[in-house]
PDB file of C-alpha atoms in Angstrom:
ATOM      1  CA  MET A   1      -4.222 -13.957  15.110  1.00 52.00           C
ATOM      2  CA  ASN A   2      -0.545 -14.529  14.350  1.00 81.00           C
ATOM      3  CA  GLN A   3       1.157 -12.016  12.104  1.00 91.00           C
ATOM      4  CA  ILE A   4       0.638 -12.588   8.419  1.00 95.00           C
ATOM      5  CA  LYS A   5       3.960 -12.742   6.585  1.00 93.00           C
ATOM      6  CA  ILE A   6       5.475 -13.224   3.151  1.00 93.00           C
ATOM      7  CA  VAL A   7       6.563 -16.867   2.916  1.00 91.00           C
ATOM      8  CA  LYS A   8       7.521 -17.143  -0.749  1.00 91.00           C
ATOM      9  CA  ILE A   9       8.420 -14.777  -3.566  1.00 90.00           C
ATOM     10  CA  ILE A  10       7.129 -16.164  -6.853  1.00 89.00           C
ATOM     11  CA  SER A  11       8.164 -13.265  -9.085  1.00 87.00           C
ATOM     12  CA  THR A  12       8.435  -9.495  -9.103  1.00 85.00           C
ATOM     13  CA  LYS A  13       4.648  -9.479  -9.338  1.00 89.00           C
ATOM     14  CA  LYS A  14       3.504 -12.440  -7.171  1.00 91.00           C
ATOM     15  CA  LEU A  15       4.141 -13.426  -3.561  1.00 91.00           C
ATOM     16  CA  VAL A  16       2.737 -16.011  -1.154  1.00 93.00           C
ATOM     17  CA  ILE A  17       1.499 -15.128   2.351  1.00 95.00           C
ATOM     18  CA  ASN A  18       0.936 -17.546   5.239  1.00 96.00           C
ATOM     19  CA  ALA A  19      -2.817 -16.995   5.540  1.00 96.00           C
ATOM     20  CA  GLY A  20      -5.634 -18.518   3.547  1.00 97.00           C
ATOM     21  CA  ARG A  21      -9.222 -19.640   3.978  1.00 97.00           C
ATOM     22  CA  ASP A  22      -8.333 -20.680   7.539  1.00 96.00           C
ATOM     23  CA  LYS A  23      -7.827 -16.966   8.379  1.00 95.00           C
ATOM     24  CA  GLY A  24     -10.838 -15.698   6.400  1.00 96.00           C
ATOM     25  CA  ILE A  25      -8.794 -14.443   3.443  1.00 97.00           C
ATOM     26  CA  LYS A  26     -10.751 -13.901   0.211  1.00 97.00           C
ATOM     27  CA  PRO A  27      -9.773 -13.004  -3.358  1.00 97.00           C
ATOM     28  CA  GLY A  28      -9.605  -9.219  -3.663  1.00 95.00           C
ATOM     29  CA  ASP A  29      -8.454  -8.631  -0.063  1.00 96.00           C
ATOM     30  CA  GLU A  30      -5.763  -5.958   0.038  1.00 95.00           C
ATOM     31  CA  PHE A  31      -2.639  -5.958   2.195  1.00 95.00           C
ATOM     32  CA  GLU A  32       0.096  -3.478   3.048  1.00 92.00           C
ATOM     33  CA  ILE A  33       3.657  -4.826   3.266  1.00 91.00           C
ATOM     34  CA  ILE A  34       5.468  -3.303   6.237  1.00 88.00           C
ATOM     35  CA  ASP A  35       9.216  -2.586   6.238  1.00 81.00           C
ATOM     36  CA  LYS A  36       9.342  -1.740   9.911  1.00 71.00           C
ATOM     37  CA  PHE A  37       6.991  -0.625  12.580  1.00 70.00           C
ATOM     38  CA  GLY A  38       7.347   3.009  13.512  1.00 67.00           C
ATOM     39  CA  SER A  39       9.359   4.064  16.523  1.00 72.00           C
ATOM     40  CA  GLU A  40       8.249   7.695  16.990  1.00 80.00           C
ATOM     41  CA  PRO A  41       5.208   7.696  19.277  1.00 86.00           C
ATOM     42  CA  ILE A  42       2.124   9.727  18.361  1.00 88.00           C
ATOM     43  CA  ILE A  43       0.781  11.325  21.560  1.00 89.00           C
ATOM     44  CA  ASP A  44      -2.834  12.471  22.033  1.00 91.00           C
ATOM     45  CA  PRO A  45      -2.614  16.188  22.986  1.00 89.00           C
ATOM     46  CA  ASP A  46      -5.538  15.938  25.445  1.00 91.00           C
ATOM     47  CA  THR A  47      -5.044  12.601  27.167  1.00 94.00           C
ATOM     48  CA  LYS A  48      -1.256  12.349  26.653  1.00 92.00           C
ATOM     49  CA  GLU A  49      -1.956   8.733  25.695  1.00 95.00           C
ATOM     50  CA  ASN A  50       0.544   7.059  23.372  1.00 93.00           C
ATOM     51  CA  LEU A  51      -1.597   6.201  20.314  1.00 91.00           C
ATOM     52  CA  GLY A  52       1.112   4.143  18.640  1.00 86.00           C
ATOM     53  CA  SER A  53       3.377   4.969  15.723  1.00 84.00           C
ATOM     54  CA  LEU A  54       3.288   5.145  11.935  1.00 84.00           C
ATOM     55  CA  ASP A  55       4.610   2.191   9.979  1.00 83.00           C
ATOM     56  CA  VAL A  56       7.008   2.343   7.025  1.00 84.00           C
ATOM     57  CA  THR A  57       5.434   0.774   3.937  1.00 88.00           C
ATOM     58  CA  LYS A  58       7.161  -1.361   1.303  1.00 88.00           C
ATOM     59  CA  GLY A  59       4.145  -1.746  -0.949  1.00 89.00           C
ATOM     60  CA  TYR A  60       0.606  -2.998  -1.422  1.00 90.00           C
ATOM     61  CA  VAL A  61      -0.712  -6.300  -2.774  1.00 93.00           C
ATOM     62  CA  THR A  62      -4.080  -7.852  -3.601  1.00 92.00           C
ATOM     63  CA  VAL A  63      -5.085 -11.485  -3.067  1.00 96.00           C
ATOM     64  CA  SER A  64      -5.541 -13.323  -6.370  1.00 94.00           C
ATOM     65  CA  LYS A  65      -5.835 -16.968  -5.241  1.00 94.00           C
ATOM     66  CA  VAL A  66      -6.683 -18.485  -1.861  1.00 96.00           C
ATOM     67  CA  TYR A  67      -5.626 -21.909  -0.549  1.00 96.00           C
ATOM     68  CA  PRO A  68      -6.543 -23.472   2.802  1.00 97.00           C
ATOM     69  CA  HIS A  69      -3.454 -22.090   4.649  1.00 97.00           C
ATOM     70  CA  MET A  70      -1.850 -19.638   2.209  1.00 95.00           C
ATOM     71  CA  SER A  71      -2.688 -17.141  -0.501  1.00 96.00           C
ATOM     72  CA  ILE A  72      -1.082 -15.742  -3.625  1.00 94.00           C
ATOM     73  CA  VAL A  73      -0.929 -11.952  -3.605  1.00 93.00           C
ATOM     74  CA  GLU A  74      -0.089  -9.723  -6.560  1.00 91.00           C
ATOM     75  CA  ALA A  75       1.198  -6.237  -7.218  1.00 90.00           C
ATOM     76  CA  PRO A  76      -1.566  -3.724  -7.996  1.00 86.00           C
ATOM     77  CA  TYR A  77      -2.580  -2.964 -11.554  1.00 81.00           C
ATOM     78  CA  LYS A  78      -2.680   0.583 -12.886  1.00 75.00           C
ATOM     79  CA  GLU A  79      -4.175   1.900 -16.066  1.00 69.00           C
ATOM     80  CA  ILE A  80      -2.056   3.852 -18.511  1.00 64.00           C
ATOM     81  CA  ASN A  81      -3.143   5.653 -21.615  1.00 58.00           C
ATOM     82  CA  PRO A  82      -1.194   4.471 -24.678  1.00 58.00           C
ATOM     83  CA  PHE A  83      -1.990   7.778 -26.407  1.00 58.00           C
ATOM     84  CA  LYS A  84      -0.020   9.632 -23.756  1.00 57.00           C
ATOM     85  CA  GLU A  85       2.905   7.211 -24.056  1.00 51.00           C
ATOM     86  CA  ILE A  86       3.024   7.446 -27.854  1.00 53.00           C
ATOM     87  CA  THR A  87       2.637  11.173 -28.279  1.00 54.00           C
ATOM     88  CA  ARG A  88       4.671  12.230 -25.228  1.00 52.00           C
ATOM     89  CA  LEU A  89       2.408  15.236 -24.704  1.00 52.00           C
ATOM     90  CA  SER A  90       3.112  17.392 -21.682  1.00 56.00           C
ATOM     91  CA  GLU A  91       0.937  16.562 -18.669  1.00 56.00           C
ATOM     92  CA  ILE A  92      -0.957  19.861 -19.006  1.00 52.00           C
ATOM     93  CA  ASN A  93      -1.657  19.417 -22.723  1.00 57.00           C
ATOM     94  CA  PHE A  94      -2.665  15.803 -22.181  1.00 56.00           C
ATOM     95  CA  LYS A  95      -5.129  16.715 -19.419  1.00 55.00           C
ATOM     96  CA  ALA A  96      -6.510  19.537 -21.551  1.00 53.00           C
ATOM     97  CA  ALA A  97      -6.980  17.091 -24.448  1.00 57.00           C
ATOM     98  CA  GLN A  98      -8.878  14.733 -22.137  1.00 57.00           C
ATOM     99  CA  GLY A  99     -11.085  17.566 -20.903  1.00 50.00           C
ATOM    100  CA  THR A 100     -11.250  16.454 -17.270  1.00 57.00           C
ATOM    101  CA  GLN A 101      -8.962  15.838 -14.366  1.00 63.00           C
ATOM    102  CA  THR A 102      -9.394  14.834 -10.747  1.00 67.00           C
ATOM    103  CA  ILE A 103      -7.758  16.669  -7.889  1.00 67.00           C
ATOM    104  CA  GLN A 104      -8.068  16.326  -4.139  1.00 62.00           C
ATOM    105  CA  SER A 105      -9.367  19.307  -2.151  1.00 65.00           C
ATOM    106  CA  ASP A 106      -7.421  20.722   0.779  1.00 65.00           C
ATOM    107  CA  LEU A 107      -8.794  20.476   4.310  1.00 62.00           C
ATOM    108  CA  ASN A 108      -8.981  23.686   6.329  1.00 72.00           C
ATOM    109  CA  VAL A 109      -6.192  22.896   8.800  1.00 63.00           C
ATOM    110  CA  ASP A 110      -4.008  25.183  10.899  1.00 74.00           C
ATOM    111  CA  PRO A 111      -0.769  25.310   8.864  1.00 75.00           C
ATOM    112  CA  LYS A 112       1.276  25.720  12.065  1.00 77.00           C
ATOM    113  CA  GLU A 113       0.140  22.260  13.135  1.00 67.00           C
ATOM    114  CA  ILE A 114       1.195  20.477   9.959  1.00 71.00           C
ATOM    115  CA  THR A 115       4.049  18.219  10.987  1.00 64.00           C
ATOM    116  CA  GLY A 116       4.279  15.860   8.027  1.00 64.00           C
ATOM    117  CA  GLY A 117       5.672  12.719   9.481  1.00 62.00           C
ATOM    118  CA  LEU A 118       4.359  10.128   7.082  1.00 61.00           C
ATOM    119  CA  PRO A 119       7.295   7.831   6.555  1.00 67.00           C
ATOM    120  CA  ALA A 120       8.617   7.628   3.020  1.00 73.00           C
ATOM    121  CA  PRO A 121       8.046   4.261   1.337  1.00 77.00           C
ATOM    122  CA  SER A 122      10.884   1.860   1.977  1.00 80.00           C
ATOM    123  CA  LYS A 123      13.427   1.245  -0.745  1.00 83.00           C
ATOM    124  CA  GLU A 124      14.329  -2.104   0.820  1.00 85.00           C
ATOM    125  CA  PRO A 125      13.391  -5.130  -1.311  1.00 90.00           C
ATOM    126  CA  ILE A 126      10.507  -7.317  -0.200  1.00 88.00           C
ATOM    127  CA  LYS A 127      11.831 -10.418   1.587  1.00 88.00           C
ATOM    128  CA  ILE A 128      10.512 -13.672   2.971  1.00 85.00           C
ATOM    129  CA  GLY A 129       9.374 -12.989   6.523  1.00 87.00           C
ATOM    130  CA  ASP A 130       8.121  -9.432   5.872  1.00 86.00           C
ATOM    131  CA  VAL A 131       4.902  -8.657   7.726  1.00 84.00           C
ATOM    132  CA  VAL A 132       1.704  -7.883   5.791  1.00 86.00           C
ATOM    133  CA  ILE A 133      -1.380  -6.153   7.181  1.00 83.00           C
ATOM    134  CA  LYS A 134      -4.885  -6.487   5.763  1.00 86.00           C
ATOM    135  CA  VAL A 135      -6.136  -3.062   4.649  1.00 84.00           C
ATOM    136  CA  ASN A 136      -9.688  -3.809   3.502  1.00 75.00           C
TER     137      ASN A 136
END
């Protein structure tokens, strides 16, 4: 399949990509917008095989409308709590007032082998011709 790319910028919230029903795109499909493909190779320690590189991300979008050869994609939605915005409670007090919070557990990894290396999200604006990759 040819690379899927941004072909039109409708607004700060909506873009058009050059793939539609002809490429199996459906409403709700999610894509990652790539700034550039990584250049630092990731090498398998056992086989010494080059596994590829990590990409630099500009953002994520979700398909909202599908046409035969293109689709409209939109910025993700996030929920905010108006109570928090109005009262300006500290994060700790707000979480305590809610009674629950969700955290992610740590994996038991060897700290000496933590290298980081995830590229920071790009600060470059999204442009026509940017590559998008389906993530779901």
